[in-house]
Coordinates of C-alpha atoms in Angstrom, one line a residue:
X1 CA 74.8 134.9 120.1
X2 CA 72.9 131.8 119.6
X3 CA 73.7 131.5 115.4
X4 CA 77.2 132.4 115.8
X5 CA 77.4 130.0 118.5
X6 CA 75.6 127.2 116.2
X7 CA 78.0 128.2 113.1
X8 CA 81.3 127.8 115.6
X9 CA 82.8 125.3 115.8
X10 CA 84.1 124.3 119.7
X11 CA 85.8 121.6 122.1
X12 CA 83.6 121.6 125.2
X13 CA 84.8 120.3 128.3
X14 CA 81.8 119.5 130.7
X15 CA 82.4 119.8 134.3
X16 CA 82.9 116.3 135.6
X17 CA 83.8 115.3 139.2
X18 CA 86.7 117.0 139.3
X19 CA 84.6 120.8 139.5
X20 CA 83.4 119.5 142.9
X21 CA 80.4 117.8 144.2
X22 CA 76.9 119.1 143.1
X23 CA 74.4 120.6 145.2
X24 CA 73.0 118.0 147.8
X25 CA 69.4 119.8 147.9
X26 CA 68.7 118.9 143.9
X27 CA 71.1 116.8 142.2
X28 CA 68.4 115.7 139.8
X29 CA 67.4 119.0 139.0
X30 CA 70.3 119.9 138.2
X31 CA 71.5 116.8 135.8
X32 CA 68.0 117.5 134.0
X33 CA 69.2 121.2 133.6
X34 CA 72.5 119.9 132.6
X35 CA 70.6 117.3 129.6
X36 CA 68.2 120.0 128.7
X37 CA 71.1 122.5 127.9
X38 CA 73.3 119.6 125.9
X39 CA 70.6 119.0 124.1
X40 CA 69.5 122.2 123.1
X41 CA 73.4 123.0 122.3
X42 CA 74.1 120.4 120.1
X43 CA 71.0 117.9 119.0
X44 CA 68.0 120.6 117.8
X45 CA 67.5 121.2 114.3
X46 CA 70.1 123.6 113.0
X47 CA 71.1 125.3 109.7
X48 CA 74.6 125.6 109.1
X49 CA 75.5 127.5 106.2
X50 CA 75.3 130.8 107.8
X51 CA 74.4 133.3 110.8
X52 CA 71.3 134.4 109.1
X53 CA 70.6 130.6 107.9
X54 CA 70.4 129.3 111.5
X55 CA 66.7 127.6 113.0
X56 CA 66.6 126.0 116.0
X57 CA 63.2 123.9 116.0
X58 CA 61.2 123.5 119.1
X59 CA 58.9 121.0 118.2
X60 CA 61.3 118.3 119.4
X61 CA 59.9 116.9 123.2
X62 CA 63.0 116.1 125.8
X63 CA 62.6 112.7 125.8
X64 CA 62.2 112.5 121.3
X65 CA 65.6 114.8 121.4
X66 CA 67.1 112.3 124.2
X67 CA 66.4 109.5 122.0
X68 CA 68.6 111.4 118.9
X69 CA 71.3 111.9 121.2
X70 CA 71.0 108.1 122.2
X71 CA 70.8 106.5 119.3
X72 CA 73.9 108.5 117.7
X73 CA 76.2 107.7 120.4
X74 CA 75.4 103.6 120.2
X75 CA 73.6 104.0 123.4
X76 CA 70.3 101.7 124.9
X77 CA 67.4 104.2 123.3
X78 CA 64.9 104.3 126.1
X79 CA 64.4 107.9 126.1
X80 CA 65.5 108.6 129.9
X81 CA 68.3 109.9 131.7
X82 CA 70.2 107.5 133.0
X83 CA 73.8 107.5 133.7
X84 CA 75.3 106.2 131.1
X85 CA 73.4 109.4 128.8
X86 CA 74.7 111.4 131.6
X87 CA 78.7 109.6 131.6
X88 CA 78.2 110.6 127.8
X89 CA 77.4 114.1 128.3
X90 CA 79.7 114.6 130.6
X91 CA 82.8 113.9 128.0
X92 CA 84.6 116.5 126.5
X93 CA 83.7 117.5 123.3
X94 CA 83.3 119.7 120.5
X95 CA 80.8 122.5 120.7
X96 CA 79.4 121.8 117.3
X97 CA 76.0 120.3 116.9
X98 CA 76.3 116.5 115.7
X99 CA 75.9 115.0 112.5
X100 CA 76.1 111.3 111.0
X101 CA 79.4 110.0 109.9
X102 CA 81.5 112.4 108.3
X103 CA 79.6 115.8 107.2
X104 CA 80.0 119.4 105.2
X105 CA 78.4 122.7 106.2
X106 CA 74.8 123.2 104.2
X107 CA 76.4 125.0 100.4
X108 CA 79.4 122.5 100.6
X109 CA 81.8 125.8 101.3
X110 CA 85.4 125.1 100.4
X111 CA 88.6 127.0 99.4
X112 CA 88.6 127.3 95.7
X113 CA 92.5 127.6 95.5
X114 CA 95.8 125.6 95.8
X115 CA 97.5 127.8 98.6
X116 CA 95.9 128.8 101.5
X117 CA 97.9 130.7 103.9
X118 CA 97.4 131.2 107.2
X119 CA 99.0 134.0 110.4
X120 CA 98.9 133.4 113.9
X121 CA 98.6 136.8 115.4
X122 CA 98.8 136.2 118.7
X123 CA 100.9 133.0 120.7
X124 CA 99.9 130.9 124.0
X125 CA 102.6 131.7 126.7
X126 CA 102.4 128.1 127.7
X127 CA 104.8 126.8 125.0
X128 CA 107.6 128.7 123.0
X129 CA 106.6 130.2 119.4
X130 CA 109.0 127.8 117.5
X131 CA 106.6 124.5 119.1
X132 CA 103.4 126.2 118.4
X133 CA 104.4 127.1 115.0
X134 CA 105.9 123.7 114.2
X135 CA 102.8 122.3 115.7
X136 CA 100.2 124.0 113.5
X137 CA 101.6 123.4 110.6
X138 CA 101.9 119.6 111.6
X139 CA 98.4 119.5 112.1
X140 CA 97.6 121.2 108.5
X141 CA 99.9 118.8 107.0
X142 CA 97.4 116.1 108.2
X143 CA 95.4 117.2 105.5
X144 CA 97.8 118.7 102.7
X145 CA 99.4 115.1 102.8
X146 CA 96.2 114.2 101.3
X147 CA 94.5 116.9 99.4
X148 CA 95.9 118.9 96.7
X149 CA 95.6 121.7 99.4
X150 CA 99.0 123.7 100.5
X151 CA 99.3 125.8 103.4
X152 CA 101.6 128.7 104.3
X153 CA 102.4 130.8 106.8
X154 CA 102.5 134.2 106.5
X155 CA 102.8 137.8 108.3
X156 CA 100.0 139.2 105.6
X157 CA 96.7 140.8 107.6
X158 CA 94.7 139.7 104.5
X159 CA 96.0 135.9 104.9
X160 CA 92.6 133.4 104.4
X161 CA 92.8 131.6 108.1
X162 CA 93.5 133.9 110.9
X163 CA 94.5 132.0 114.1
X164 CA 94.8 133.5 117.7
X165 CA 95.0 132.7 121.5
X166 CA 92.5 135.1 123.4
X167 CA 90.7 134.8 126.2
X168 CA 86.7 135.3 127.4
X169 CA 85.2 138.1 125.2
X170 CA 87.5 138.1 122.4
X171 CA 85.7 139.9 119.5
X172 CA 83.3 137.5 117.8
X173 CA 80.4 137.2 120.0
X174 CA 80.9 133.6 121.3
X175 CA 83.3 134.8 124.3
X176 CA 85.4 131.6 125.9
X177 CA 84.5 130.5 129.3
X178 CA 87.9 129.9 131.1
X179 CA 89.5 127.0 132.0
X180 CA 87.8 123.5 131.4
X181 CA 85.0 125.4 129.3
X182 CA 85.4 126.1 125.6
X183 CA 89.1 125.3 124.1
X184 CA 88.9 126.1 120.9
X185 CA 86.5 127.4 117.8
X186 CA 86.9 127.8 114.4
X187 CA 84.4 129.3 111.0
X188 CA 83.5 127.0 108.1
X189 CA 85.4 128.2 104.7
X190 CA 84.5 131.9 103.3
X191 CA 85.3 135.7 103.4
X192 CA 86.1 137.7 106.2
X193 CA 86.5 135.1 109.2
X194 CA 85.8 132.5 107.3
X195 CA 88.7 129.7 108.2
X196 CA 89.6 131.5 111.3
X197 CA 90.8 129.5 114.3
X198 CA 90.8 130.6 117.6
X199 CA 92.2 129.0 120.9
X200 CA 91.0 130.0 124.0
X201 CA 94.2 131.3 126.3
X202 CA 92.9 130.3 129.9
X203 CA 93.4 126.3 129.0
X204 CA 97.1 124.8 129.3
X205 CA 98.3 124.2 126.1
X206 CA 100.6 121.2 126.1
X207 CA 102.3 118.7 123.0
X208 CA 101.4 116.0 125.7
X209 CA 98.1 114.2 127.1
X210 CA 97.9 116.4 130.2
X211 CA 96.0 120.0 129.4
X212 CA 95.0 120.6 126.0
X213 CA 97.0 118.6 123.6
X214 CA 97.2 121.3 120.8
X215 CA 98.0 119.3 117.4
X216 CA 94.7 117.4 118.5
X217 CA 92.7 120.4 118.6
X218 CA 93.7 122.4 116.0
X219 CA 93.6 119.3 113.9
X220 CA 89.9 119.0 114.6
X221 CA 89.2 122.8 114.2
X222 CA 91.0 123.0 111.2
X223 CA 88.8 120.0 109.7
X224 CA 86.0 123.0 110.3
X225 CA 88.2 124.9 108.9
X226 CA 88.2 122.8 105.6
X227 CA 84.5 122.6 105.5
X228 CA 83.5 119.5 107.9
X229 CA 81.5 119.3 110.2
X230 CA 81.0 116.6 113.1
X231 CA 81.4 112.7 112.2
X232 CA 79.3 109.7 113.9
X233 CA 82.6 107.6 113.6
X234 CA 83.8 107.3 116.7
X235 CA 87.2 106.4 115.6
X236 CA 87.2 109.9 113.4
X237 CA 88.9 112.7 114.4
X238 CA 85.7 115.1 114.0
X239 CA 83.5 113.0 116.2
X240 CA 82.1 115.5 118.4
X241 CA 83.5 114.4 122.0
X242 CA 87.8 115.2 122.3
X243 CA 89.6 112.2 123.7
X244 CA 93.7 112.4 123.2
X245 CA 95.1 109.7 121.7
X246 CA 98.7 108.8 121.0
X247 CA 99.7 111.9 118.2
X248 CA 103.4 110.0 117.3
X249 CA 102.6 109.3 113.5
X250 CA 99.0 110.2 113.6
X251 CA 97.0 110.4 110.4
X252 CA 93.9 111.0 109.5
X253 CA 91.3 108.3 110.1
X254 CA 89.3 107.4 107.3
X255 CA 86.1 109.1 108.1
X256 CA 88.0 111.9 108.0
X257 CA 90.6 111.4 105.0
X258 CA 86.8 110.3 103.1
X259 CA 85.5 113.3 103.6
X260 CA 88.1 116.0 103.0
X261 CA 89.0 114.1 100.1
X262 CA 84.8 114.2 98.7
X263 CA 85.2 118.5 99.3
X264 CA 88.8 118.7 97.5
X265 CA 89.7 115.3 95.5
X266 CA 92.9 112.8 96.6
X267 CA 96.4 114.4 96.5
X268 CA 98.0 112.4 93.7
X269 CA 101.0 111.9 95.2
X270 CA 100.6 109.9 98.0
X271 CA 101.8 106.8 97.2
X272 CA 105.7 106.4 96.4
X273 CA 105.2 105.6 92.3
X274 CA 105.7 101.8 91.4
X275 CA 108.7 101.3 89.0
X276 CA 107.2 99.6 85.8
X277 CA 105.9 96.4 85.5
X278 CA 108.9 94.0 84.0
X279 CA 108.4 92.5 80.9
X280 CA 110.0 89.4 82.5
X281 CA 109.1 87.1 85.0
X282 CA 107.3 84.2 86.1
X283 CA 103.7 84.3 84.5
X284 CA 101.2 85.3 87.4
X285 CA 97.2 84.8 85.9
X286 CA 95.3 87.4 88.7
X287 CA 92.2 85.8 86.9
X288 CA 92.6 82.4 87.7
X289 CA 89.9 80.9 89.7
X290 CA 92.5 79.1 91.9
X291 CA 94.7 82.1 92.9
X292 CA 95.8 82.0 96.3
X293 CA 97.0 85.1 97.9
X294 CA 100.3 85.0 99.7
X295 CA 99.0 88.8 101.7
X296 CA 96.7 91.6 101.7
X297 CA 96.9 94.7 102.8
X298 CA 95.3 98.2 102.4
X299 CA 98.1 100.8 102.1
X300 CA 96.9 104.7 102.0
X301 CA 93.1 103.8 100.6
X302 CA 94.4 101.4 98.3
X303 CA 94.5 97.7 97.8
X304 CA 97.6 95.5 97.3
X305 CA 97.4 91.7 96.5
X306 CA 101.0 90.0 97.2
X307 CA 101.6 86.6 95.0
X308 CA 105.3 85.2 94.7
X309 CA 107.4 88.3 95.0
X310 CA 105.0 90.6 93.0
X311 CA 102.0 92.9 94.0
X312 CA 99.0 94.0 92.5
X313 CA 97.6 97.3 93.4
X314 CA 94.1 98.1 92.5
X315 CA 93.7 101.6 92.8
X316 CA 90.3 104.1 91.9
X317 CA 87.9 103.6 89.1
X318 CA 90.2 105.1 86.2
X319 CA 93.4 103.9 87.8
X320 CA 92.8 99.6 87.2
X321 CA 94.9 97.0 88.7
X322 CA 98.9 97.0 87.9
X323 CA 101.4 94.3 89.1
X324 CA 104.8 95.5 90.1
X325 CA 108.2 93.7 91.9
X326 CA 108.2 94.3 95.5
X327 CA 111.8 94.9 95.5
X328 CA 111.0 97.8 93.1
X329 CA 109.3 99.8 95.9
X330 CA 110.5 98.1 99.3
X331 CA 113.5 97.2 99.1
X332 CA 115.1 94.5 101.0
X333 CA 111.8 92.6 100.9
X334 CA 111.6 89.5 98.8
X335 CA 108.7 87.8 99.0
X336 CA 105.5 88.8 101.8
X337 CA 104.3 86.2 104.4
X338 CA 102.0 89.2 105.6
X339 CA 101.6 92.6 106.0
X340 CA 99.4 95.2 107.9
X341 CA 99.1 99.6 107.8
X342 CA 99.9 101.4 111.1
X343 CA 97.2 104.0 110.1
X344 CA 98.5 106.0 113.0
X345 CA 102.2 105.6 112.6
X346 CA 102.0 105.9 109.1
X347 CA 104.1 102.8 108.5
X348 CA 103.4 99.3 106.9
X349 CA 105.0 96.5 108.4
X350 CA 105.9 92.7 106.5
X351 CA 106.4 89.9 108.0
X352 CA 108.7 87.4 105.9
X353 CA 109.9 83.9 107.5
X354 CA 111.4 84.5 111.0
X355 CA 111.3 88.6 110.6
X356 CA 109.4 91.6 110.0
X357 CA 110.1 95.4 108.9
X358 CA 108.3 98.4 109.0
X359 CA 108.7 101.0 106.0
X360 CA 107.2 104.0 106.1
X361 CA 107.0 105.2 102.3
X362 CA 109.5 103.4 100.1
X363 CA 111.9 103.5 103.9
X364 CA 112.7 101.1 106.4
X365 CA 112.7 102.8 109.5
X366 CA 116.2 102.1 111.4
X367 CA 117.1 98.9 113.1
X368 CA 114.9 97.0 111.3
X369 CA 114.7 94.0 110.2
X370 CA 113.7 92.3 113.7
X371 CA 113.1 89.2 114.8
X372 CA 109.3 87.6 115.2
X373 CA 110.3 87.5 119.0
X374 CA 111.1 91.4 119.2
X375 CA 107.3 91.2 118.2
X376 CA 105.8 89.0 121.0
X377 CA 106.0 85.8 119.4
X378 CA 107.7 83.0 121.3
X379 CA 110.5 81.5 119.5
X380 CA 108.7 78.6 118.3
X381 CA 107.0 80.8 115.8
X382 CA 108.9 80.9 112.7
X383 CA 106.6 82.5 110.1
X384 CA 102.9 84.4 110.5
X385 CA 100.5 83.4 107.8
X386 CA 98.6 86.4 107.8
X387 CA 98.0 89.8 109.8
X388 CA 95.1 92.3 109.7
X389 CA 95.0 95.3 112.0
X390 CA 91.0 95.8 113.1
X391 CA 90.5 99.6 113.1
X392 CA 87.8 99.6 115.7
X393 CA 89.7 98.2 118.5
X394 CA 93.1 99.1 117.7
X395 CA 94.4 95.8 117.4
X396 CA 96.1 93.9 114.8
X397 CA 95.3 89.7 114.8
X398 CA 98.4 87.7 113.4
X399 CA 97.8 84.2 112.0
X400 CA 100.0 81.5 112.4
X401 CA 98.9 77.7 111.8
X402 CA 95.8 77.2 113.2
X403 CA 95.7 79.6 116.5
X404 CA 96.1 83.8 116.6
X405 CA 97.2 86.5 118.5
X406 CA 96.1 90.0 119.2
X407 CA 98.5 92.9 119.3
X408 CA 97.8 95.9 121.4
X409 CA 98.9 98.9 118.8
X410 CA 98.9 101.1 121.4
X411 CA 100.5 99.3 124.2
X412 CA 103.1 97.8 121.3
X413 CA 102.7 94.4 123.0
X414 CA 100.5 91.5 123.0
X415 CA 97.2 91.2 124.4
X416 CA 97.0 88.1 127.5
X417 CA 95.1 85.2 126.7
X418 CA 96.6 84.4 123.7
X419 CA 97.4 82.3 121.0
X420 CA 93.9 81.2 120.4
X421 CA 92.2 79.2 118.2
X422 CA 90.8 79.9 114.9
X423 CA 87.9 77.8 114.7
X424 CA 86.5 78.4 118.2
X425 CA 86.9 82.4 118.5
X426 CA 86.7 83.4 115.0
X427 CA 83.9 80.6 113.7
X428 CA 82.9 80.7 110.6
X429 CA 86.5 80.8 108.9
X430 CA 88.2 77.5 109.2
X431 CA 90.9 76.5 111.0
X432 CA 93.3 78.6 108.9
X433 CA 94.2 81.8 107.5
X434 CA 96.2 82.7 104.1
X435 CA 95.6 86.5 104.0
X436 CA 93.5 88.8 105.2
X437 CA 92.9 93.0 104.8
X438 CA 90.0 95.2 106.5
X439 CA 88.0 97.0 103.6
X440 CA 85.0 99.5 104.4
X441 CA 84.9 98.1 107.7
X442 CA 84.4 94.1 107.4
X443 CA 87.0 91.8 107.3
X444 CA 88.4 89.1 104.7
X445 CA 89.9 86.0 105.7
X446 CA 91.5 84.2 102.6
X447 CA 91.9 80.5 103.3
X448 CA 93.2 78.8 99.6
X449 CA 91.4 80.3 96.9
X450 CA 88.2 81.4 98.8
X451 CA 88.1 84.3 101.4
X452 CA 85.6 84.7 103.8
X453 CA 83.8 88.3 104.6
X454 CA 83.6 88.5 108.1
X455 CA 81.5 90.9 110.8
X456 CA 84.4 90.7 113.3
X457 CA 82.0 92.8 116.1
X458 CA 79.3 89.5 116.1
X459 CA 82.2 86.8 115.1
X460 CA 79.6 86.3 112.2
X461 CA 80.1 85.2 108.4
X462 CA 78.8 87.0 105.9
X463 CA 79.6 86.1 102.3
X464 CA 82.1 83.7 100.5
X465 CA 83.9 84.9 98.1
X466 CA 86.6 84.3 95.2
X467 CA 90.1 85.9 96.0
X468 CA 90.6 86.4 92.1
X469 CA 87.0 88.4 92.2
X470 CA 89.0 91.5 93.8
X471 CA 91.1 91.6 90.5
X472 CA 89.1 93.0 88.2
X473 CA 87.8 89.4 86.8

C-alpha cells in the first residue's frame, strides 16, 4: 500500500477547523501525530520510478525532517512545531511527496508519441457529461497548447489514460477516503495504468471555487500524468498544496510550461507567425549603444523589444533576433507606449497615448480600444510610459512620469495608496521609467539607454545594464 501510495499522485485535504474541534484531553498529542504522519507521507526519502523502486529512509529524526518541510515551504527553520508549520500542514494539497521547483519521476518516463488518447469510463453525477467532457479536455489543452502533444478522446478499452470517478476501494490499492480526504490521483507515464487519472466520487465536483474545482485538479493530475512531479514554485500549478484560483484564461505558469516543455520540447506553433521583415523602412541599428526602448514585454517565453512602430523578437538559441511591423501582427496598433502578458488570461495588452487594447493571439478582444480611465487612471493621465506585470504578486506596476501604480489582476482594479513615487518605493532606479519586462524572475527597468536589473522582493539593484546588450550585440 505504502509504494503505490508513494507512486500516486493525490490532492489532500487536511481536516481544518471546519471537521470540529480536537480532543480537549491531548491537543498536542494529537497535532504531533498529525506532523509525524505529514511528514512521513510526503518529506522521507522516496524513489519514484516504480512500486518495486520505492525506499522510505528512516534515518531522518523529526525535528531534521521538520526542518526539510520548513525550509521548502519559505518557512522560519527552527525545527519545531509551531503554528505556522501546522497552518501549512493543514492546507490542502497534493498527496505526492515534494520536490524542488519543477520535477520528473526518477527514468524521466514520457509518452513517446504524438496522440495520446484518453476514455472516461465512468462520470461524476454532480455535473452533466457534456461539462465534464468539455472540462477535461480544457485542462489537456493546457498542455497540448504547448507541447507537440495531442489528445483524444476515445471509447477504445486500450486508450493510453484511463480516467474514472469511483469512490473508497476502487481497485488499485490506494482506496479514497471520502469527502475532504483524497480528491484525486493519477500514475506517472507507462503501460498498463500508467497515465491513468482517477477522481474520487464522494467530493463535489464543481466548474466553480466552491467544492472541487475540477479543470484545477485534473490539470495538476494530468501534469503527473505527463511525467511531473511536485514543483517548489509556489506560483506553479504542481506545487504540492491545491489553492483555486481564477480558471477564466488560465495557462500554465512557467514552472510548469518549463518543465513539460524539458520532457517533450516547445510546440512550434505558438506564436501567431510574424509577416516578413520589410525591405523598407526607417533604418533601426538594435546595436547601437544609445538605443532606447519605447516597450518590453515577454509574450509566450519570448522577448519582444518595441522601437518606433517595429519589434524585435528574440526567440531560442537557433531562432536569433528578427524585427517585424507591429501592424503586421496586431493590427490597429501603431506605435507601443507599453505593453504587459496576462499569463492567466492569455492576452497581451498595449497601451498607446490615451488608450489601451488587449489581443489575445493576432485578435483584439471586443470593445476594445478603451480609454486609460476604463483602466483606473484618472483623466489627467494621458500616456503610461511603461508597464510590467510582477508574477509573484499578481500585480502589474504602470509608469507614468515620475510616480506608479499597482493593478490588482485579480481584482481588475487598482490597488489603494497609489500613484507613488519612483524614487522613494522603487530606489535604486531613478525617477523614471522607459520600459520594463520580468525575465527569469528579476525585473528590468529601462530608463534612456541603460536598464536597471532589479530584486523587486528587497527593492534592491542588482546590475546595470545596456538595453542594446539584449540584442544579440
Amino acid at each position: 500500500m505504502d509504494s503505490m501510495n508513494a507512486v500516486k499522485a493525490a490532492i489532500i485535504l487536511v481536516c481544518t477547523a471546519t471537521c470540529g474541534a480536537m480532543p480537549t484531553s491531548s491537543p498536542r498529542q494529537e497535532n504531533l501525530s498529525k506532523a509525524q504522519n505529514y511528514l512521513s507521507q510526503f518529506f522521507s526519502e522516496v524513489g519514484v520510478a516504480s512500486p518495486s523502486s520505492v525506499v522510505r529512509s528512516s534515518l531522518d529524526s523529526f525535528n531534521d525532517t521538520l526542518r526539510k518541510m520548513q525550509e521548502f515551504f519559505g518557512l522560519e527553520v527552527t525545527g519545531q512545531l509551531d503554528s505556522n508549520t501546522l497552518e501549512v500542514m493543514a492546507r490542502p494539497r497534493c498527496g505526492f511527496n515534494d520536490m524542488a521547483r519543477y520535477g520528473h519521476f526518477d527514468g524521466r518516463p514520457k509518452w513517446n508519441k504524438g496522440v495520446i488518447t484518453y476514455r472516461i469510463t465512468d462520470y461524476t453525477p454532480d455535473m452533466s457529461q457534456s461539462d465534464v467532457d468539455s472540462t477535461i479536455a480544457k485542462a489537456f489543452k493546457l498542455y497540448s497548447n504547448i507541447i507537440p502533444l495531442d489528445f483524444q478522446q476515445s471509447d477504445s478499452e486500450t486508450a493510453d489514460i484511463m480516467i474514472k470517478f469511483k469512490s473508497g476501494d476502487h481497485g488499485d490499492f490506494a482506496p479514497f477516503d471520502g469527502q475532504d480526504g483524497v480528491l484525486a490521483h493519477a500514475f506517472s507515464p507507462g503501460e498498463s495504468n500508467g497515465g491513468d487519472a482517477h477522481f474520487d466520487e464522494d467530493e463535489n465536483w464543481t466548474l466553480a471555487s466552491e467544492g472541487a474545482n475540477l479543470f484545477l485538479v485534473a490539470a495538476h493530475e494530468f501534469g503527473h500524468a505527463l511525467g511531473l512531479v511536485h514543483s517548489q514554485d509556489e506560483t506553479a500549478l504542481m506545487f504540492p498544496t491545491y489553492k483555486y484560483v481564477d480558471t477564466d484564461g488560465y495557462t500554465l505558469p512557467d514552472d510548469d510550461r518549463e518543465g513539460v516543455q524539458a520532457l517533450y520540447g516547445v510546440r512550434s506553433d505558438i506564436l501567431p507567425k510574424p509577416q516578413p521583415e520589410p525591405t523598407s523602412g526607417p533604418p533601426l541599428d538594435r546595436c547601437n549603444r544609445d538605443l532606447v526602448f519605447d516597450a518590453v514585454t515577454t509574450i509566450g517565453g519570448k522577448l519582444f523589444f518595441f522601437k518606433d512602430g517595429y519589434f524585435w523578437r528574440k526567440g531560442g538559441r537557433w531562432e536569433g533576433i528578427t524585427r517585424h511591423k507591429i501592424q503586421s501582427v496586431w493590427p490597429g496598433i501603431r506605435k507601443v507606449d507599453a505593453a504587459y502578458e496576462n499569463k492567466k488570461r492569455n492576452t497581451v495588452i498595449f497601451f498607446e497615448g490615451n488608450q489601451y487594447w488587449q489581443f489575445r493571439g493576432k485578435t483584439v478582444l471586443p470593445d476594445y480600444p478603451k480609454r486609460l480611465s476604463d483602466f483606473g487612471f484618472p483623466s489627467s493621465v494621458t500616456k503610461v510610459d511603461a508597464a510590467v506585470h510582477v508574477s509573484s504578486i499578481s500585480r502589474t506596476l504602470l509608469f507614468v512620469n515620475n510616480k506608479y501604480w499597482s493593478y490588482n489582476e485579480g481584482r481588475r482594479r487598482m490597488d489603494r495608496g497609489y500613484p507613488k513615487f519612483i524614487h522613494r518605493h522603487l530606489p535604486g532606479i531613478g525617477h523614471r521609467v522607459d520600459a520594463a519586462f520580468e525575465n527569469r524572475g528579476q525585473l528590468y527597468f529601462s530608463s534612456g539607454s541603460r536598464q536597471t536589473e532589479y530584486h523587486y522582493q528587497r527593492r534592491r539593484a542588482l546590475h546595470t545594464l545596456m538595453n542594446y546588450l539584449w540584442l544579440g550585440c
